[in-house]
Amino acid sequence: MNMMKHHPSYSNLLQFDKLSQINEIAHFSTTRVGGVSNGSYSSFNMGNFSDDSPLNIYENRKILAQMFYMNMSDFIVPHQTHGTRVLKIDEKFLNLDHTTSIEIMYGVDSVITNITDKFLCVTTADCVPIIIYDLKSEAIAAIHAGWKGTSGKIVEKTISAMINEYNSSPQDMIVGIGPAISQQNYEVGGEVIEKMEANGIDLSDDKVCIRKPHSPKGHINLKEINRRELINLGVSEANIETTDLCTFDKQELFFSARRQTVHSGRMLTGIMLKS
């Protein structure tokens, strides 16, 4: 069982064991604990596009930034749309005005950089957050992988972008696969299974898809599908850490879009290169 561990300074933040041993980076995964939001968004909601009060979300993000003695603008958070677009964060992007940068981040579900002192982040509430650090090229990535992104090979597209931009190598990558909905709780329709198989995802194994008898529906394991994708791309199995934490089950710790429907907050998972 891999439950992740609490941040040494903040018990409401979680960390991966392997990544926390690397001095060159900082990383975190938030829980729903420690913020100011109320009701179903209680309390550490990071989701800008939820129906929570914008003031509460702002305050929550400010609390997070202060934990790392940083500015809120140092946290790069794309406007995810369940696509597969990868955005490189470079000096040119960082010099854009606020409105333009927000426009460019719309429809982005993966971010990569080799710039220091900027947290690359993704928001999730059942989908899979994946963070990557390349030890040799000193590049990082943060990926949001729901079933659509997984089906669209967002992990492969991200690693390809890291290879092209930073001369990264999968063999040098350390990866954390964060809290997400478990296979047991993630039932999908036959059309989802068909789409994934049509895109070359192997769902023949019970560890990735348990089909319901006399029904097109099934239970899929998004974490395991992405873990296998990473291995197929050349990442060492020993360098991938996957948490068992289920966002649907652990309602005291996590928001869950499936459990809470539209009234769900979002967690934030981030990684940063230290200067």
Coordinates of C-alpha atoms in Angstrom, one line a residue:
M1 CA 0.0 0.0 0.0
N2 CA 1.3 3.5 -0.9
M3 CA -0.6 6.1 1.0
M4 CA 1.8 9.1 0.3
K5 CA 3.2 10.9 3.3
H6 CA 2.4 14.2 5.0
H7 CA 4.6 17.2 4.1
P8 CA 7.0 17.7 7.0
S9 CA 5.8 21.2 7.7
Y10 CA 2.1 21.0 6.7
S11 CA -0.1 18.0 7.6
N12 CA -2.7 19.0 5.0
L13 CA -0.3 18.6 2.1
L14 CA 0.8 15.2 0.8
Q15 CA 4.1 14.1 -0.8
F16 CA 5.6 11.2 -2.7
D17 CA 8.4 9.4 -1.0
K18 CA 10.8 9.2 -4.0
L19 CA 10.3 12.8 -5.1
S20 CA 10.6 14.2 -1.5
Q21 CA 14.1 12.8 -1.4
I22 CA 15.3 14.9 -4.3
N23 CA 16.7 18.2 -3.1
E24 CA 16.5 19.9 -6.5
I25 CA 12.6 20.0 -6.5
A26 CA 9.7 20.8 -4.3
H27 CA 6.3 19.2 -4.8
F28 CA 2.9 18.8 -3.1
S29 CA -0.6 17.5 -3.4
T30 CA -3.3 19.3 -1.5
T31 CA -6.2 17.8 0.5
R32 CA -9.5 19.4 1.2
V33 CA -8.3 20.3 4.7
G34 CA -6.9 23.7 5.9
G35 CA -8.8 26.4 3.9
V36 CA -11.6 28.8 4.2
S37 CA -14.3 27.5 1.9
N38 CA -17.7 26.3 3.2
G39 CA -20.3 23.6 2.6
S40 CA -19.4 21.0 -0.1
Y41 CA -16.3 23.1 -0.9
S42 CA -15.0 22.8 2.6
S43 CA -12.4 23.8 3.0
F44 CA -9.2 24.0 0.9
N45 CA -10.8 24.3 -2.5
M46 CA -8.3 25.1 -5.3
G47 CA -10.8 25.0 -8.2
N48 CA -11.2 28.4 -10.0
F49 CA -14.0 27.0 -12.1
S50 CA -16.2 25.7 -9.4
D51 CA -19.2 27.6 -7.9
D52 CA -17.4 28.3 -4.8
S53 CA -16.9 32.0 -3.8
P54 CA -14.0 33.4 -5.9
L55 CA -12.8 35.2 -2.7
N56 CA -12.6 31.9 -0.9
I57 CA -10.6 30.3 -3.7
Y58 CA -8.3 33.3 -3.8
E59 CA -7.7 33.0 -0.1
N60 CA -7.0 29.3 -0.3
R61 CA -4.5 29.8 -3.0
K62 CA -2.9 32.6 -1.0
I63 CA -2.6 30.2 2.0
L64 CA -0.9 27.7 -0.2
A65 CA 1.6 30.2 -1.7
Q66 CA 2.4 31.4 1.8
M67 CA 3.3 27.9 2.9
F68 CA 6.1 27.9 0.4
Y69 CA 7.0 31.6 1.0
M70 CA 6.0 32.4 -2.6
N71 CA 3.7 34.6 -4.6
M72 CA 0.4 33.3 -6.0
S73 CA 1.7 34.1 -9.5
D74 CA 4.5 31.6 -9.1
F75 CA 1.9 28.8 -9.3
I76 CA 1.1 28.0 -13.0
V77 CA -2.4 26.5 -13.2
P78 CA -3.8 25.8 -16.6
H79 CA -7.5 26.0 -17.5
Q80 CA -8.0 22.2 -18.1
T81 CA -10.6 21.0 -20.6
H82 CA -9.9 17.2 -20.7
G83 CA -7.8 17.6 -23.8
T84 CA -4.2 16.6 -24.6
R85 CA -2.6 20.0 -25.2
V86 CA 0.9 20.4 -23.7
L87 CA 2.1 23.9 -22.9
K88 CA 5.8 24.8 -22.5
I89 CA 6.3 27.4 -19.8
D90 CA 9.3 29.6 -20.9
E91 CA 10.5 33.1 -20.3
K92 CA 8.4 34.3 -23.3
F93 CA 5.2 32.9 -21.6
L94 CA 6.2 34.4 -18.2
N95 CA 6.6 37.8 -19.8
L96 CA 3.1 37.9 -21.2
D97 CA 0.5 40.1 -19.7
H98 CA -2.0 38.5 -17.4
T99 CA -4.9 38.4 -19.9
T100 CA -2.9 36.9 -22.7
S101 CA -1.4 34.2 -20.4
I102 CA -4.9 33.2 -19.2
E103 CA -6.0 32.9 -22.9
I104 CA -3.1 30.7 -23.8
M105 CA -3.6 28.4 -20.8
Y106 CA -7.2 27.7 -21.8
G107 CA -7.5 24.1 -23.1
V108 CA -4.2 23.0 -21.6
D109 CA -4.0 19.8 -19.6
S110 CA -0.3 19.4 -19.3
V111 CA 2.5 21.8 -18.6
I112 CA 6.3 21.4 -18.9
T113 CA 9.3 23.6 -18.0
N114 CA 13.0 23.8 -17.2
I115 CA 12.6 27.2 -15.5
T116 CA 13.2 27.3 -11.7
D117 CA 11.0 28.7 -9.0
K118 CA 7.7 28.2 -10.7
F119 CA 5.3 25.5 -9.5
L120 CA 3.6 23.7 -12.4
C121 CA 0.2 22.6 -11.2
V122 CA -3.0 20.7 -12.2
T123 CA -6.3 20.6 -10.5
T124 CA -8.2 17.3 -9.9
A125 CA -11.2 15.8 -8.1
D126 CA -11.1 12.2 -9.3
C127 CA -8.9 12.5 -12.5
V128 CA -5.3 11.5 -12.2
P129 CA -2.6 14.1 -11.4
I130 CA 0.8 13.0 -12.6
I131 CA 4.1 14.9 -11.9
I132 CA 7.4 14.2 -13.6
Y133 CA 11.0 15.1 -12.9
D134 CA 13.9 14.4 -15.3
L135 CA 17.0 14.0 -13.2
K136 CA 19.5 14.7 -16.0
S137 CA 17.8 17.4 -18.2
E138 CA 16.3 19.0 -15.1
A139 CA 12.9 19.4 -16.6
I140 CA 9.5 18.9 -15.0
A141 CA 5.9 18.3 -16.0
A142 CA 2.4 18.3 -14.4
I143 CA -0.3 16.3 -16.2
H144 CA -4.1 16.1 -15.7
A145 CA -5.3 12.7 -17.0
G146 CA -9.0 11.9 -16.9
W147 CA -10.3 9.2 -19.2
K148 CA -10.3 11.5 -22.2
G149 CA -6.7 12.6 -21.7
T150 CA -5.6 9.1 -20.9
S151 CA -7.4 7.8 -24.1
G152 CA -5.7 10.6 -26.0
K153 CA -2.2 9.6 -24.8
I154 CA -1.5 12.8 -22.8
V155 CA 1.4 11.1 -21.0
E156 CA 3.0 10.1 -24.3
K157 CA 2.5 13.6 -25.7
T158 CA 4.0 15.2 -22.6
I159 CA 7.1 13.0 -22.6
S160 CA 7.5 13.6 -26.3
A161 CA 7.4 17.3 -25.7
M162 CA 10.0 17.0 -22.9
I163 CA 12.3 15.0 -25.2
N164 CA 11.9 17.6 -28.0
E165 CA 12.3 20.7 -25.8
Y166 CA 14.8 19.6 -23.2
N167 CA 16.4 16.5 -24.6
S168 CA 14.9 14.5 -21.7
S169 CA 15.0 10.8 -21.5
P170 CA 12.3 8.5 -20.0
Q171 CA 15.0 6.5 -18.3
D172 CA 16.0 9.5 -16.2
M173 CA 12.4 10.4 -15.1
I174 CA 11.0 10.0 -11.6
V175 CA 7.2 10.0 -11.6
G176 CA 4.4 10.4 -9.0
I177 CA 0.8 9.3 -9.8
G178 CA -1.4 11.1 -7.3
P179 CA -4.8 10.6 -5.6
A180 CA -7.6 9.8 -8.0
I181 CA -10.7 7.7 -8.1
S182 CA -10.1 3.9 -7.7
Q183 CA -11.1 1.2 -10.2
Q184 CA -13.7 -0.1 -7.7
N185 CA -15.5 3.3 -7.7
Y186 CA -15.0 4.3 -11.4
E187 CA -17.7 2.7 -13.5
V188 CA -17.9 3.9 -17.1
G189 CA -20.2 3.3 -20.0
G190 CA -19.5 1.1 -23.0
E191 CA -18.8 4.1 -25.2
V192 CA -15.8 5.1 -22.9
I193 CA -14.4 1.6 -23.1
E194 CA -14.9 1.5 -26.9
K195 CA -13.2 4.9 -27.3
M196 CA -10.2 3.9 -25.2
E197 CA -9.7 0.6 -27.1
A198 CA -10.1 2.4 -30.4
N199 CA -7.2 4.6 -29.4
G200 CA -5.0 1.6 -28.6
I201 CA -5.4 1.3 -24.9
D202 CA -5.2 -2.4 -23.9
L203 CA -8.2 -3.1 -21.5
S204 CA -8.0 -6.9 -21.7
D205 CA -6.6 -7.3 -18.2
D206 CA -8.8 -7.1 -15.0
K207 CA -6.2 -4.8 -13.4
V208 CA -7.2 -2.1 -15.8
C209 CA -10.8 -3.0 -16.8
I210 CA -13.3 -5.2 -15.1
R211 CA -16.3 -5.6 -17.4
K212 CA -19.8 -6.0 -15.9
P213 CA -21.6 -9.3 -17.0
H214 CA -24.4 -8.8 -19.5
S215 CA -23.6 -5.1 -19.8
P216 CA -21.3 -2.8 -21.9
K217 CA -20.3 -1.0 -18.7
G218 CA -17.1 -1.6 -16.8
H219 CA -14.7 -0.4 -14.1
I220 CA -11.5 1.1 -15.3
N221 CA -8.3 1.9 -13.5
L222 CA -7.0 5.2 -14.7
K223 CA -3.9 5.1 -12.5
E224 CA -2.8 1.7 -13.7
I225 CA -3.4 2.5 -17.4
N226 CA -1.2 5.6 -17.1
R227 CA 1.4 3.7 -15.1
R228 CA 1.7 1.1 -17.8
E229 CA 1.8 3.8 -20.4
L230 CA 4.8 5.3 -18.6
I231 CA 6.6 1.9 -18.5
N232 CA 5.9 1.4 -22.2
L233 CA 7.5 4.8 -22.9
G234 CA 10.7 3.7 -21.2
V235 CA 10.2 5.0 -17.6
S236 CA 11.6 2.5 -15.1
E237 CA 8.9 0.8 -13.1
A238 CA 11.1 1.4 -10.0
N239 CA 10.9 5.2 -10.7
I240 CA 7.1 5.4 -10.7
E241 CA 5.3 5.9 -7.4
T242 CA 1.5 5.4 -7.5
T243 CA -0.6 6.2 -4.5
D244 CA -3.5 3.9 -3.5
L245 CA -5.5 6.9 -2.1
C246 CA -8.9 7.0 -3.6
T247 CA -10.6 10.4 -3.9
F248 CA -14.1 8.9 -3.9
D249 CA -13.6 6.8 -0.7
K250 CA -11.6 9.3 1.4
Q251 CA -14.3 12.0 1.7
E252 CA -12.6 13.5 4.8
L253 CA -9.4 14.1 2.7
F254 CA -10.5 14.7 -0.8
F255 CA -13.0 16.3 -3.1
S256 CA -14.7 13.9 -5.6
A257 CA -16.6 15.1 -8.7
R258 CA -18.3 11.7 -8.9
R259 CA -19.3 11.7 -5.2
Q260 CA -20.3 15.4 -5.0
T261 CA -21.4 15.9 -8.6
V262 CA -21.1 19.6 -9.8
H263 CA -20.7 20.9 -6.2
S264 CA -17.2 19.6 -5.8
G265 CA -14.0 21.5 -5.0
R266 CA -10.6 20.7 -6.5
M267 CA -7.2 19.6 -5.2
L268 CA -4.0 21.0 -6.6
T269 CA -0.9 18.9 -7.3
G270 CA 2.3 20.8 -8.2
I271 CA 6.0 20.4 -8.8
M272 CA 8.8 23.0 -9.0
L273 CA 12.5 23.1 -9.8
K274 CA 14.4 24.9 -7.1
S275 CA 17.0 27.5 -8.0

